[in-house]
PDB file of C-alpha atoms and ligand atoms in Angstrom:
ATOM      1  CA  UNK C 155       0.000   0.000   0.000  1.00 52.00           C
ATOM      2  CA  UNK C 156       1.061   3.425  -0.749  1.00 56.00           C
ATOM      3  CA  UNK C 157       2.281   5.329   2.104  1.00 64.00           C
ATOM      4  CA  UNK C 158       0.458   8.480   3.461  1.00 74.00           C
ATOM      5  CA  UNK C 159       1.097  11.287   4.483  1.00 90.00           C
ATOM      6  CA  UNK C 160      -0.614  12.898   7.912  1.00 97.00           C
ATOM      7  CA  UNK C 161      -1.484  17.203   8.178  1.00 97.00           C
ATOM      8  CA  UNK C 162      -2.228  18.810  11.020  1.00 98.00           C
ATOM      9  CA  UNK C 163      -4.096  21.809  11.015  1.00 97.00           C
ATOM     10  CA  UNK C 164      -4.815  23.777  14.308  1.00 98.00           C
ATOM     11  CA  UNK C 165      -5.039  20.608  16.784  1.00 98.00           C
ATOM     12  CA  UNK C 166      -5.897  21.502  20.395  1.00 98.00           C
ATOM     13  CA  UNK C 167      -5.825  18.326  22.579  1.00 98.00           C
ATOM     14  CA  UNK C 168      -7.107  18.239  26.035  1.00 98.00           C
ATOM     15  CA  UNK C 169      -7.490  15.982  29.065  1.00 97.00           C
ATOM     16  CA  UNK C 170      -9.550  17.879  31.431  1.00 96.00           C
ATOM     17  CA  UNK C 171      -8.234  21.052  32.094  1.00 95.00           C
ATOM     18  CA  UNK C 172      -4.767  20.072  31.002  1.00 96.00           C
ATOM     19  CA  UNK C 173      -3.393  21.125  27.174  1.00 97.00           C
ATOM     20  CA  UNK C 174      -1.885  18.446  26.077  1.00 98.00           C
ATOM     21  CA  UNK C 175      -1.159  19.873  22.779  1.00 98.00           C
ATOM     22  CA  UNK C 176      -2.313  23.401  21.857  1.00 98.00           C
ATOM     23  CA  UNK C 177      -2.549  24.442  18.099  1.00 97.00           C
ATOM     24  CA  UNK C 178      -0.524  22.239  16.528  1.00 98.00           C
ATOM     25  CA  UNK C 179       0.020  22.351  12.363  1.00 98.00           C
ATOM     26  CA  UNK C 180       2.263  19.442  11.312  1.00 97.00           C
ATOM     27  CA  UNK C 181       2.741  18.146   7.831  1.00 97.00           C
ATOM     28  CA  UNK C 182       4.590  14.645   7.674  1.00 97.00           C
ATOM     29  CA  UNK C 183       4.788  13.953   4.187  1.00 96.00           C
ATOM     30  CA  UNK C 184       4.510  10.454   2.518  1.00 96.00           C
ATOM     31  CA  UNK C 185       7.916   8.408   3.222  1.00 96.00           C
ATOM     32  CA  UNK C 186       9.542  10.530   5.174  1.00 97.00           C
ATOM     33  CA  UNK C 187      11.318  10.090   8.833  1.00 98.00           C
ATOM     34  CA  UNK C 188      10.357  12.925  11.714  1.00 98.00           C
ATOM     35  CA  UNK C 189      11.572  12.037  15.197  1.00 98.00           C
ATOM     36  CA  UNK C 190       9.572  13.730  17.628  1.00 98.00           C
ATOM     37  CA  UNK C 191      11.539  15.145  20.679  1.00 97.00           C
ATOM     38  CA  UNK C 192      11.538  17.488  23.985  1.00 96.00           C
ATOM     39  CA  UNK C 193      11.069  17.511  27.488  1.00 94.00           C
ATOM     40  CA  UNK C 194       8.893  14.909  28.921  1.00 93.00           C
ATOM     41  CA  UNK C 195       5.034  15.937  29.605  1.00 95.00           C
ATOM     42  CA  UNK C 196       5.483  17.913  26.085  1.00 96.00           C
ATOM     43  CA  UNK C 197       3.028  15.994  24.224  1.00 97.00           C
ATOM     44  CA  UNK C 198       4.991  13.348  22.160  1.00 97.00           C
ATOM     45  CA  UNK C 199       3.109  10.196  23.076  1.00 96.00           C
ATOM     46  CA  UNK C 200      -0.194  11.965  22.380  1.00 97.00           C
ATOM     47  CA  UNK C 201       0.659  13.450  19.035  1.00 98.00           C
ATOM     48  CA  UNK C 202       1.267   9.961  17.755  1.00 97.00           C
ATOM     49  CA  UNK C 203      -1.769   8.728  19.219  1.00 96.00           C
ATOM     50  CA  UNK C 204      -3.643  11.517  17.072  1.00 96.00           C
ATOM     51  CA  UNK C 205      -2.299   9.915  14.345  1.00 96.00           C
ATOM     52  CA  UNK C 206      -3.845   6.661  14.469  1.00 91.00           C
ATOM     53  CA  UNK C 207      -7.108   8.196  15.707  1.00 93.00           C
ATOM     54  CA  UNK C 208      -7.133   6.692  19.369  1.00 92.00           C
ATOM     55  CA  UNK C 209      -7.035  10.127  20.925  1.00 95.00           C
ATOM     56  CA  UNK C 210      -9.435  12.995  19.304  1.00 95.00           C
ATOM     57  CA  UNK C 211      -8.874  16.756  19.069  1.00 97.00           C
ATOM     58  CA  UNK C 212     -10.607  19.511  20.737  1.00 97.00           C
ATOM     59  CA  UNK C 213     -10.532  21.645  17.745  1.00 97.00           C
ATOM     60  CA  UNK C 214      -8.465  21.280  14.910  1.00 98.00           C
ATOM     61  CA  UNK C 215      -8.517  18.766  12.068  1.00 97.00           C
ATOM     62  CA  UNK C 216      -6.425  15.701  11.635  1.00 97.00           C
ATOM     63  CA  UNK C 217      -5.834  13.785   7.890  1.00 97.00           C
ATOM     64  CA  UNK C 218      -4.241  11.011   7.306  1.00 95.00           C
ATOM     65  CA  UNK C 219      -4.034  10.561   3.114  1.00 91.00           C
ATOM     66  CA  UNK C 220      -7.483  12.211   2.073  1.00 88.00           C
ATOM     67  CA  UNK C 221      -9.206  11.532   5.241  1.00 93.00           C
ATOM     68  CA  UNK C 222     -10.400  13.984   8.128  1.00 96.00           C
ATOM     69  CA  UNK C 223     -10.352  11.366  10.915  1.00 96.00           C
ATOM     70  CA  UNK C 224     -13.045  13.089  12.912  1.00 95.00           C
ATOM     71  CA  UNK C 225     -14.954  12.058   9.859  1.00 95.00           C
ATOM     72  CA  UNK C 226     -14.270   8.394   9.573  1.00 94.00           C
ATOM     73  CA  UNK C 227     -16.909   5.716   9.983  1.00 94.00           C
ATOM     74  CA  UNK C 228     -15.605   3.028  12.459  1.00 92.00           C
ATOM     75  CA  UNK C 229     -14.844   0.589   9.649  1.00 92.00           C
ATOM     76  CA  UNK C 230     -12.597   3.391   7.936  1.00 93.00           C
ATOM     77  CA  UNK C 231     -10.996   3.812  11.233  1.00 92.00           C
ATOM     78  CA  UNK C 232      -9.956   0.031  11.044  1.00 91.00           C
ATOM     79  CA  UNK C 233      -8.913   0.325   7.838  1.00 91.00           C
ATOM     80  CA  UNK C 234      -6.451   3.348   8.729  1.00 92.00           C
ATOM     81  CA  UNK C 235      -5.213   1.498  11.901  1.00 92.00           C
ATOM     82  CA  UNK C 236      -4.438  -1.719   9.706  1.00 91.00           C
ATOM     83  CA  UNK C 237      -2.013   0.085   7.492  1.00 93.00           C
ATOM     84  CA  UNK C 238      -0.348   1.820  10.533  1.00 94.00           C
ATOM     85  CA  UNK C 239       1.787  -0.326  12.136  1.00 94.00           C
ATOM     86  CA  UNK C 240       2.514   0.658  15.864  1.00 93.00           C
ATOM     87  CA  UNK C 241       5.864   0.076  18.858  1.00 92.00           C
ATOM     88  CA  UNK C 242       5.215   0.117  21.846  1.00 88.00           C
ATOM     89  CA  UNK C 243       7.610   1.192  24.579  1.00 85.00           C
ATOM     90  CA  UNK C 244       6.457  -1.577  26.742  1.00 87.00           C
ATOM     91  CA  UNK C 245       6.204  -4.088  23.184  1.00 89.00           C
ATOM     92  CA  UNK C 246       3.118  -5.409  24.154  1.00 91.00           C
ATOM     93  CA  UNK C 247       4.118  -9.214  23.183  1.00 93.00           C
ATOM     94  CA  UNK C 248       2.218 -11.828  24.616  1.00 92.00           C
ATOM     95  CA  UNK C 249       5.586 -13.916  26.851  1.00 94.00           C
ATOM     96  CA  UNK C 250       4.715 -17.272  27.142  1.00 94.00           C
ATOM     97  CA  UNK C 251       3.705 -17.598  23.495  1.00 94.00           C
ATOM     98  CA  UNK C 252       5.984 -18.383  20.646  1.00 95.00           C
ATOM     99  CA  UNK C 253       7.932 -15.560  18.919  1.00 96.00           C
ATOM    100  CA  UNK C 254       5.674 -16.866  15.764  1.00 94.00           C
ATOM    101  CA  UNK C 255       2.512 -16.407  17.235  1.00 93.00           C
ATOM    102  CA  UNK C 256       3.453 -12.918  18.282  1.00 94.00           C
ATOM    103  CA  UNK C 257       4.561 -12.133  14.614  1.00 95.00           C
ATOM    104  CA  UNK C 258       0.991 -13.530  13.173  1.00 93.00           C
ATOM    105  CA  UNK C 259      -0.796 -11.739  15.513  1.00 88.00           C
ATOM    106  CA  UNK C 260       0.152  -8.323  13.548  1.00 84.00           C
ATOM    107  CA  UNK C 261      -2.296  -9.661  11.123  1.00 78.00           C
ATOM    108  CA  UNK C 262      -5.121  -8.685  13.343  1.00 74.00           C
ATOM    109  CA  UNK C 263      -6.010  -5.172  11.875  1.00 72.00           C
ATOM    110  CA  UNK C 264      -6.541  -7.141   8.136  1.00 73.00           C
ATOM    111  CA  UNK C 265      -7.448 -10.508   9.464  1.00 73.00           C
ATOM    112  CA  UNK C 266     -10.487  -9.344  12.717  1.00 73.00           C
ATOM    113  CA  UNK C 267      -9.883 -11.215  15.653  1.00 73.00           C
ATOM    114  CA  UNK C 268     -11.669 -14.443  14.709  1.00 76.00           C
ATOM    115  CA  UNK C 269      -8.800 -14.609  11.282  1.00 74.00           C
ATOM    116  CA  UNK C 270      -5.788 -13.607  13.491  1.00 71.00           C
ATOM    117  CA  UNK C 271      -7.043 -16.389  16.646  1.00 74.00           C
ATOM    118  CA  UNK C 272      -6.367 -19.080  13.548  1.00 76.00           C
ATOM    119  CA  UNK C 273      -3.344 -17.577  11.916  1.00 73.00           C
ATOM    120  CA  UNK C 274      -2.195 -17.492  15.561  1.00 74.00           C
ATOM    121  CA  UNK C 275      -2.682 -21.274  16.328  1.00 77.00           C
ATOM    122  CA  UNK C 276      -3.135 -22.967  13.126  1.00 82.00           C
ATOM    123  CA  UNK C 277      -0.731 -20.906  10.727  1.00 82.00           C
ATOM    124  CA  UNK C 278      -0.590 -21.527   6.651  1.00 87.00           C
ATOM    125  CA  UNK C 279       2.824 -22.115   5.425  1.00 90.00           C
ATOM    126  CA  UNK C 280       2.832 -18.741   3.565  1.00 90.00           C
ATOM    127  CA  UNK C 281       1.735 -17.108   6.985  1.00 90.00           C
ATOM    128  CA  UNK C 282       4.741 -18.680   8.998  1.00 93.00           C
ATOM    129  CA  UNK C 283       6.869 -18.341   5.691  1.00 95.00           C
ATOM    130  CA  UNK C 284       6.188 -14.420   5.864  1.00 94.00           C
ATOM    131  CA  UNK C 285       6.739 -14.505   9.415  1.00 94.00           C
ATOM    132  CA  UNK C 286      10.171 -15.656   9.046  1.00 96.00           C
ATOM    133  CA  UNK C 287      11.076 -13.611   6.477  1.00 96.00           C
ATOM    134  CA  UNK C 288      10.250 -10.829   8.514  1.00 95.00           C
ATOM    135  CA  UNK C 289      12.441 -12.206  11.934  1.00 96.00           C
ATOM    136  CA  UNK C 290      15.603 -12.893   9.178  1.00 95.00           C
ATOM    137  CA  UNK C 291      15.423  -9.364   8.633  1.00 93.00           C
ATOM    138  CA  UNK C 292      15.389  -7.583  11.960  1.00 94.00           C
ATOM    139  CA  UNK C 293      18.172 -10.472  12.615  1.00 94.00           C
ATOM    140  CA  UNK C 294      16.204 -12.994  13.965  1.00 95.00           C
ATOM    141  CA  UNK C 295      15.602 -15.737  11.640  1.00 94.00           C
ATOM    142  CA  UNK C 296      16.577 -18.700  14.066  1.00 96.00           C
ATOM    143  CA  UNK C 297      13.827 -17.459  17.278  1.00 96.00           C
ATOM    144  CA  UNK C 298      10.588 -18.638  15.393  1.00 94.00           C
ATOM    145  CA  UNK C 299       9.358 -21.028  17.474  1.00 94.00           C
ATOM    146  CA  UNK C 300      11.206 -19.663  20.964  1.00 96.00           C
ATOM    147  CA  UNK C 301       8.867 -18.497  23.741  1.00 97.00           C
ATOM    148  CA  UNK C 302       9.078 -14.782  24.068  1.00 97.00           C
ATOM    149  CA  UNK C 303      10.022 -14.479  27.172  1.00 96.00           C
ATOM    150  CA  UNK C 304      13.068 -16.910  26.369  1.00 97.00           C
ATOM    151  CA  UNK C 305      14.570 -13.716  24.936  1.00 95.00           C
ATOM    152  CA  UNK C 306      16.470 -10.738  25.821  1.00 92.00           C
ATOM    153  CA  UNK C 307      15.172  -6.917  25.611  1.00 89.00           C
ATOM    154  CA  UNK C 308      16.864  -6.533  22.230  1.00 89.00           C
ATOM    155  CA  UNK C 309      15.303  -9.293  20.859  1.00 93.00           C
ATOM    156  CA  UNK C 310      11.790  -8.806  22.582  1.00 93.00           C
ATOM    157  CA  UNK C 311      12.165  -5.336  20.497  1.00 91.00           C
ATOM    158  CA  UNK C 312      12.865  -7.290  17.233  1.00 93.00           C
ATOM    159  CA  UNK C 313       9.788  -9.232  17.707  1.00 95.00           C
ATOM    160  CA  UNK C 314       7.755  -6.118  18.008  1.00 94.00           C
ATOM    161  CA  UNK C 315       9.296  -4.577  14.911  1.00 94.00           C
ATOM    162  CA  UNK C 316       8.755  -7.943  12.814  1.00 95.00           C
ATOM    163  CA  UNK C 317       4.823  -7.811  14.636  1.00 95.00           C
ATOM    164  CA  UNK C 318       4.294  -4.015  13.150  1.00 94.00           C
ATOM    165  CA  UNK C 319       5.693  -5.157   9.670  1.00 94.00           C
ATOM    166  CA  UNK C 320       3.769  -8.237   9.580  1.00 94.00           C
ATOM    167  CA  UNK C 321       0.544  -5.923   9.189  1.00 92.00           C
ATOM    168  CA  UNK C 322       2.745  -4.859   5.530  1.00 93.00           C
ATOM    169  CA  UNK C 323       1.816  -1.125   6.694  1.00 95.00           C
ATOM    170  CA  UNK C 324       2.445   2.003   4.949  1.00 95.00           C
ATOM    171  CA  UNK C 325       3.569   3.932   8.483  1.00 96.00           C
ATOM    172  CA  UNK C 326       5.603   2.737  11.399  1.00 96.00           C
ATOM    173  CA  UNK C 327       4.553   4.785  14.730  1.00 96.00           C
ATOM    174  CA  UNK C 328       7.140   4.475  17.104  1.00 96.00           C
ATOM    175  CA  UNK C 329       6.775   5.940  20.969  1.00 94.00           C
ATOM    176  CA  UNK C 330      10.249   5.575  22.849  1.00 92.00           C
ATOM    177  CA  UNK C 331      10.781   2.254  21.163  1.00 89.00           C
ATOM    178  CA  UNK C 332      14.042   1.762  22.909  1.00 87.00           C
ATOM    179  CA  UNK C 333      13.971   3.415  25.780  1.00 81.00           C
ATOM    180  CA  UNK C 334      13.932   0.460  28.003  1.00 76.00           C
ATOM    181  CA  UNK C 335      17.305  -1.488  26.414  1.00 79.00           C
ATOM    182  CA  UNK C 336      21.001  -0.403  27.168  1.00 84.00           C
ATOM    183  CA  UNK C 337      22.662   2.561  24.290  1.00 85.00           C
ATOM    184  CA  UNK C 338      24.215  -0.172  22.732  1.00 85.00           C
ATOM    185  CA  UNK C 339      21.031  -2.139  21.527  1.00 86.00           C
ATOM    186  CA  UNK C 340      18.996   1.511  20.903  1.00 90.00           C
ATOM    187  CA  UNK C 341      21.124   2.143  18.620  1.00 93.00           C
ATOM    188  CA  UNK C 342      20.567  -0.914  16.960  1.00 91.00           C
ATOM    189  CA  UNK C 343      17.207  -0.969  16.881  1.00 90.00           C
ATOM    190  CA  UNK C 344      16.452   2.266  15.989  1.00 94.00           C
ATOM    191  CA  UNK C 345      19.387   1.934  12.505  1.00 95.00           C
ATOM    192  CA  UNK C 346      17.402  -0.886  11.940  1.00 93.00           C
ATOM    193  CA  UNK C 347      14.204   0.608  11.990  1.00 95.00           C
ATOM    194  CA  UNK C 348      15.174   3.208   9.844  1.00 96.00           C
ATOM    195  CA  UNK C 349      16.914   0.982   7.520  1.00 96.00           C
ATOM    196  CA  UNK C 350      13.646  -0.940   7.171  1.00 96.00           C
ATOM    197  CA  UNK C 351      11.251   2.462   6.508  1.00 97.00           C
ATOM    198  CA  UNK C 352      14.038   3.226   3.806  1.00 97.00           C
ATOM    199  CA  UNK C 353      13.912   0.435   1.996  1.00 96.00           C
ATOM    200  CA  UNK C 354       9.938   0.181   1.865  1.00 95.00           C
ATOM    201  CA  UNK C 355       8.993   3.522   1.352  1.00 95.00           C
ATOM    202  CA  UNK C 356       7.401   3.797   4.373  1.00 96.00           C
ATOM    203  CA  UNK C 357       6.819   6.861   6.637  1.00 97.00           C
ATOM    204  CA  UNK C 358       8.168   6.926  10.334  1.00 98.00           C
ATOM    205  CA  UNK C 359       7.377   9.103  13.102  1.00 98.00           C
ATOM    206  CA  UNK C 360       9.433   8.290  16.136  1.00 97.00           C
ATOM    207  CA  UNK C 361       9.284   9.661  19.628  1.00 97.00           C
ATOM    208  CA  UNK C 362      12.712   9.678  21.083  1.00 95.00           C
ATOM    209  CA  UNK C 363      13.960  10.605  24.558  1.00 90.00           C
ATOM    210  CA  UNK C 364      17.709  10.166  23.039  1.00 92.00           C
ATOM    211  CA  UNK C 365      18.672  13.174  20.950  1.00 94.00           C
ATOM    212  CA  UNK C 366      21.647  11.999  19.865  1.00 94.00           C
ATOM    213  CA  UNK C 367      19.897   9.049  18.371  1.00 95.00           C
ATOM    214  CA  UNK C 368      17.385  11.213  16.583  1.00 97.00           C
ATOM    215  CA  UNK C 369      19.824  13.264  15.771  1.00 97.00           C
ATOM    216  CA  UNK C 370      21.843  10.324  13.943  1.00 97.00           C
ATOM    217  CA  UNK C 371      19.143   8.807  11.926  1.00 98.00           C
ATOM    218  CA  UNK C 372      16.851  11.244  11.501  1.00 98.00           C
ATOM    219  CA  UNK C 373      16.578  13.761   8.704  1.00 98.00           C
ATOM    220  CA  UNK C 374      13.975  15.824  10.663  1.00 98.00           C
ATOM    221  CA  UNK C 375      13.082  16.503  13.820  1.00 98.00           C
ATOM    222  CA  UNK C 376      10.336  18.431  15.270  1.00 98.00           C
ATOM    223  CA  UNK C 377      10.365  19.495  18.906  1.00 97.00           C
ATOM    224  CA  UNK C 378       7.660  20.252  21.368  1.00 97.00           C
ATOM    225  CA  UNK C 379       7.723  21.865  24.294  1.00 96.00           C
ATOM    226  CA  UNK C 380       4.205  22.502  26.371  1.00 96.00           C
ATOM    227  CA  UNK C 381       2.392  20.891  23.949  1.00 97.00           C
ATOM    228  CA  UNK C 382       3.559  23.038  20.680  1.00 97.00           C
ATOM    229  CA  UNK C 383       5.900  23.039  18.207  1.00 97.00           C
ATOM    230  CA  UNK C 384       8.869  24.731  18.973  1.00 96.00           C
ATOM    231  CA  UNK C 385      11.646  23.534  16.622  1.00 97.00           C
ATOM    232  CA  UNK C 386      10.737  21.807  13.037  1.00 97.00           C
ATOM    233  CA  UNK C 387      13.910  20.920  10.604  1.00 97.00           C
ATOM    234  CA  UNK C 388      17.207  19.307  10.395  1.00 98.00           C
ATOM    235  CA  UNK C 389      18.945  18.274  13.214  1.00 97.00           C
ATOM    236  CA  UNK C 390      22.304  20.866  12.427  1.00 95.00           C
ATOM    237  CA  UNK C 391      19.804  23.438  12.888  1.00 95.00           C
ATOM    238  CA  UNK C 392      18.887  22.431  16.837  1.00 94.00           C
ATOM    239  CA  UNK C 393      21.946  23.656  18.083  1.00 89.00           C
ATOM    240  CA  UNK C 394      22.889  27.073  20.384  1.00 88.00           C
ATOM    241  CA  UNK C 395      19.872  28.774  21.568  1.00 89.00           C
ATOM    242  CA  UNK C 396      17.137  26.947  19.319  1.00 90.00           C
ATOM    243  CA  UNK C 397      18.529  23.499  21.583  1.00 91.00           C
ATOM    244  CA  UNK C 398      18.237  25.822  24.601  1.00 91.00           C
ATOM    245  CA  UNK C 399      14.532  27.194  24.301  1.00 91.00           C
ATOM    246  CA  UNK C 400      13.292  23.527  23.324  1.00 93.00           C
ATOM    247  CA  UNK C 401      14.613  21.951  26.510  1.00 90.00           C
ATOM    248  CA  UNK C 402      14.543  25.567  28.685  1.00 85.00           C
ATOM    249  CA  UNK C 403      18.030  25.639  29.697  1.00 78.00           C
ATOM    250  CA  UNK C 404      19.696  28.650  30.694  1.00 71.00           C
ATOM    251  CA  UNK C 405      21.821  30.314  28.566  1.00 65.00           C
ATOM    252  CA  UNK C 406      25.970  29.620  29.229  1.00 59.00           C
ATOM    253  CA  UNK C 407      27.699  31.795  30.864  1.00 52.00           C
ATOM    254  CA  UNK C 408      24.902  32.574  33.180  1.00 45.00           C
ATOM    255  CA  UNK C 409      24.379  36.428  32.496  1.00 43.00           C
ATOM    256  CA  UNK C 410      21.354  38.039  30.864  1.00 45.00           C
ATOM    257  CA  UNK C 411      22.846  37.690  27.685  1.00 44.00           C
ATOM    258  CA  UNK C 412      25.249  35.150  28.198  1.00 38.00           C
ATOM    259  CA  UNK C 413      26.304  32.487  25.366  1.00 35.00           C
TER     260      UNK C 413
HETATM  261  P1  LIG G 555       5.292  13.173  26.326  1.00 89.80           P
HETATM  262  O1  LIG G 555       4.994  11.909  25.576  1.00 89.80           O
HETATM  263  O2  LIG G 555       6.031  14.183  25.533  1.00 89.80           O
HETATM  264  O3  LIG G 555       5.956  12.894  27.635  1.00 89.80           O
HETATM  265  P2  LIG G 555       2.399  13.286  26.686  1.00 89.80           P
HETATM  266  O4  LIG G 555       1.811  13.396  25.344  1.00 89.80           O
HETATM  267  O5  LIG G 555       2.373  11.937  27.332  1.00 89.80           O
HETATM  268  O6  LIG G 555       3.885  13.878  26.679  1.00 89.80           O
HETATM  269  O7  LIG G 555       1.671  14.271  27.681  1.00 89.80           O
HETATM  270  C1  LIG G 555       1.413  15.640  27.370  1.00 89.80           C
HETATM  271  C2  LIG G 555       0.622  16.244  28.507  1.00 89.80           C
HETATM  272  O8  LIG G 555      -0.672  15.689  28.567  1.00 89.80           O
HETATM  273  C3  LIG G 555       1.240  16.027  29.877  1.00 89.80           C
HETATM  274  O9  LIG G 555       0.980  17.165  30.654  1.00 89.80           O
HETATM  275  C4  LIG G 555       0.487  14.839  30.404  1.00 89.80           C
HETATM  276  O10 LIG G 555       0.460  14.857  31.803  1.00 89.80           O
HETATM  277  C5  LIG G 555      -0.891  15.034  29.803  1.00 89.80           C
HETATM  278  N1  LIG G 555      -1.583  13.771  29.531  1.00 89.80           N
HETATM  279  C6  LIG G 555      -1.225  12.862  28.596  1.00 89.80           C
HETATM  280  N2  LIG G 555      -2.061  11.838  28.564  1.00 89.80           N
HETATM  281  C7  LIG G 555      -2.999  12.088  29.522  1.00 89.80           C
HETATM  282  C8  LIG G 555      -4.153  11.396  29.985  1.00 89.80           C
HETATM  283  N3  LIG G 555      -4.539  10.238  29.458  1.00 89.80           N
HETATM  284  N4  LIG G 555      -4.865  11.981  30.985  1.00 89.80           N
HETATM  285  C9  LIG G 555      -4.497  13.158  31.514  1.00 89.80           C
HETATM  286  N5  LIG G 555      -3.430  13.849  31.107  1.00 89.80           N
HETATM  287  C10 LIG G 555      -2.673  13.334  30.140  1.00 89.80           C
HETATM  288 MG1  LIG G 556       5.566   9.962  25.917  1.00 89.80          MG
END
């Protein structure tokens, strides 16, 4: 399926009383890698939940391709979700089932529940075939039939990747994917996400605690601070004071005007 592409025009969020995001315009364009970053409590995690339509806008409008999400039917919803594949911080694998039942079970969005229950426990050859195709690439190949929790973090995270891209979606949301593993294995799993959106075309938005990381693999970022945009280009550009307002540090130096 051909990616799409996601504008934001004007998108208040609240919970209560609190703002989680206020007036937001954000175009992601088809194919293209954003890494979302700033302080915690900025409104990361909830501007990639606008995006697959599990958290709604105040005001504002939100499209994904042609449609206005407020607008969907609850059918068109499910189609939208199926072609956005989603990783978790916490993965969200089930560990005392096999790493190929995890993988089929990314076939639920297409398959309904009742489609993805057989998959799951009854797999056709193509379906396991597929499956581990998918584990050889994120490294892998030779866990198929291991229990999940048989495996270590960096692994686990593997799983979840191969899970999102067994969906064969046109986006890959990402919220602090690999926040929970040592630098080492982040920065595996996040080259090897990109790597993957590369190679398929497919469009990535990434919420990242790790700067450096974003600002490694990442051809764009776009920072929030109090839930609005406050930086939105290439990472050379977040340096001096545009790094400084983003993540409200004082200036160096420590006078008025100093750095
Ligand atoms: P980030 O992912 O950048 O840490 P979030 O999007 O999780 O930020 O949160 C943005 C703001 O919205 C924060 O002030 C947070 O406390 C608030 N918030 C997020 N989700 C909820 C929720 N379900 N209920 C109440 N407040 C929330
Ligand atoms: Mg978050």
């Amino acid at each position: 399926m051909a990616p799409i592409a996601f504008t934001l025009a004007g998108v208040t969020v609240r919970f209560g009383d609190r703002v989680a995001l206020d007036a937001v315009s954000l175009d992601v364009r088809a194919g293209e890698r954003v890494a979302l970053v700033g302080p915690s409590g900025s409104g990361k995690t909830t501007l990639l939940r606008l995006l697959n339509g599990s958290v709604r806008p105040v005001s504002g409008t939100v499209r994904a391709g042609d449609d206005d999400l407020a607008s969907l039917s609850p059918a068109g919803l499910r189609a939208l979700r199926a072609d956005i594949g989603v990783v978790h911080q916490d993965l969200r694998l089930v560990p005392n089932l096999r790493v190929s039942q995890n993988v089929l079970a990314g076939g639920f969005g297409r398959q309904g529940l009742a489609g993805a229950m057989r998959a799951m426990w009854r797999p056709r050859r193509g379906d396991l075939e597929r499956a581990h195709a998918l584990l050889a690439r994120v490294g892998i190949a030779d866990r198929l039939f291991e229990r999940v929790d048989r495996l270590s973090g960096g692994q686990q995270q593997r799983v979840a990747v191969a899970r999102a891209l067994y969906q064969d979606p046109g986006v890959l949301l990402a919220d602090e994917p690999v926040s929970a593993v040592d630098p080492a294995r982040a920065r595996d799993t996040v080259a090897l996400l990109t790597d993957i959106c590369i190679e398929r075309g497919l469009t990535l938005v990434m919420s990242l605690h790790n700067l450096d990381l974003a600002r490694e693999f990442f051809p764009r970022l776009v920072g929030l601070r109090d839930g609005a945009i406050r930086f939105d280009g290439a990472p050379s550009r977040l340096e001096g004071s545009a790094y400084r307002e983003l993540y409200r540090l004082p200036h160096a130096g420590g006078g008025p005007d100093g750095g």
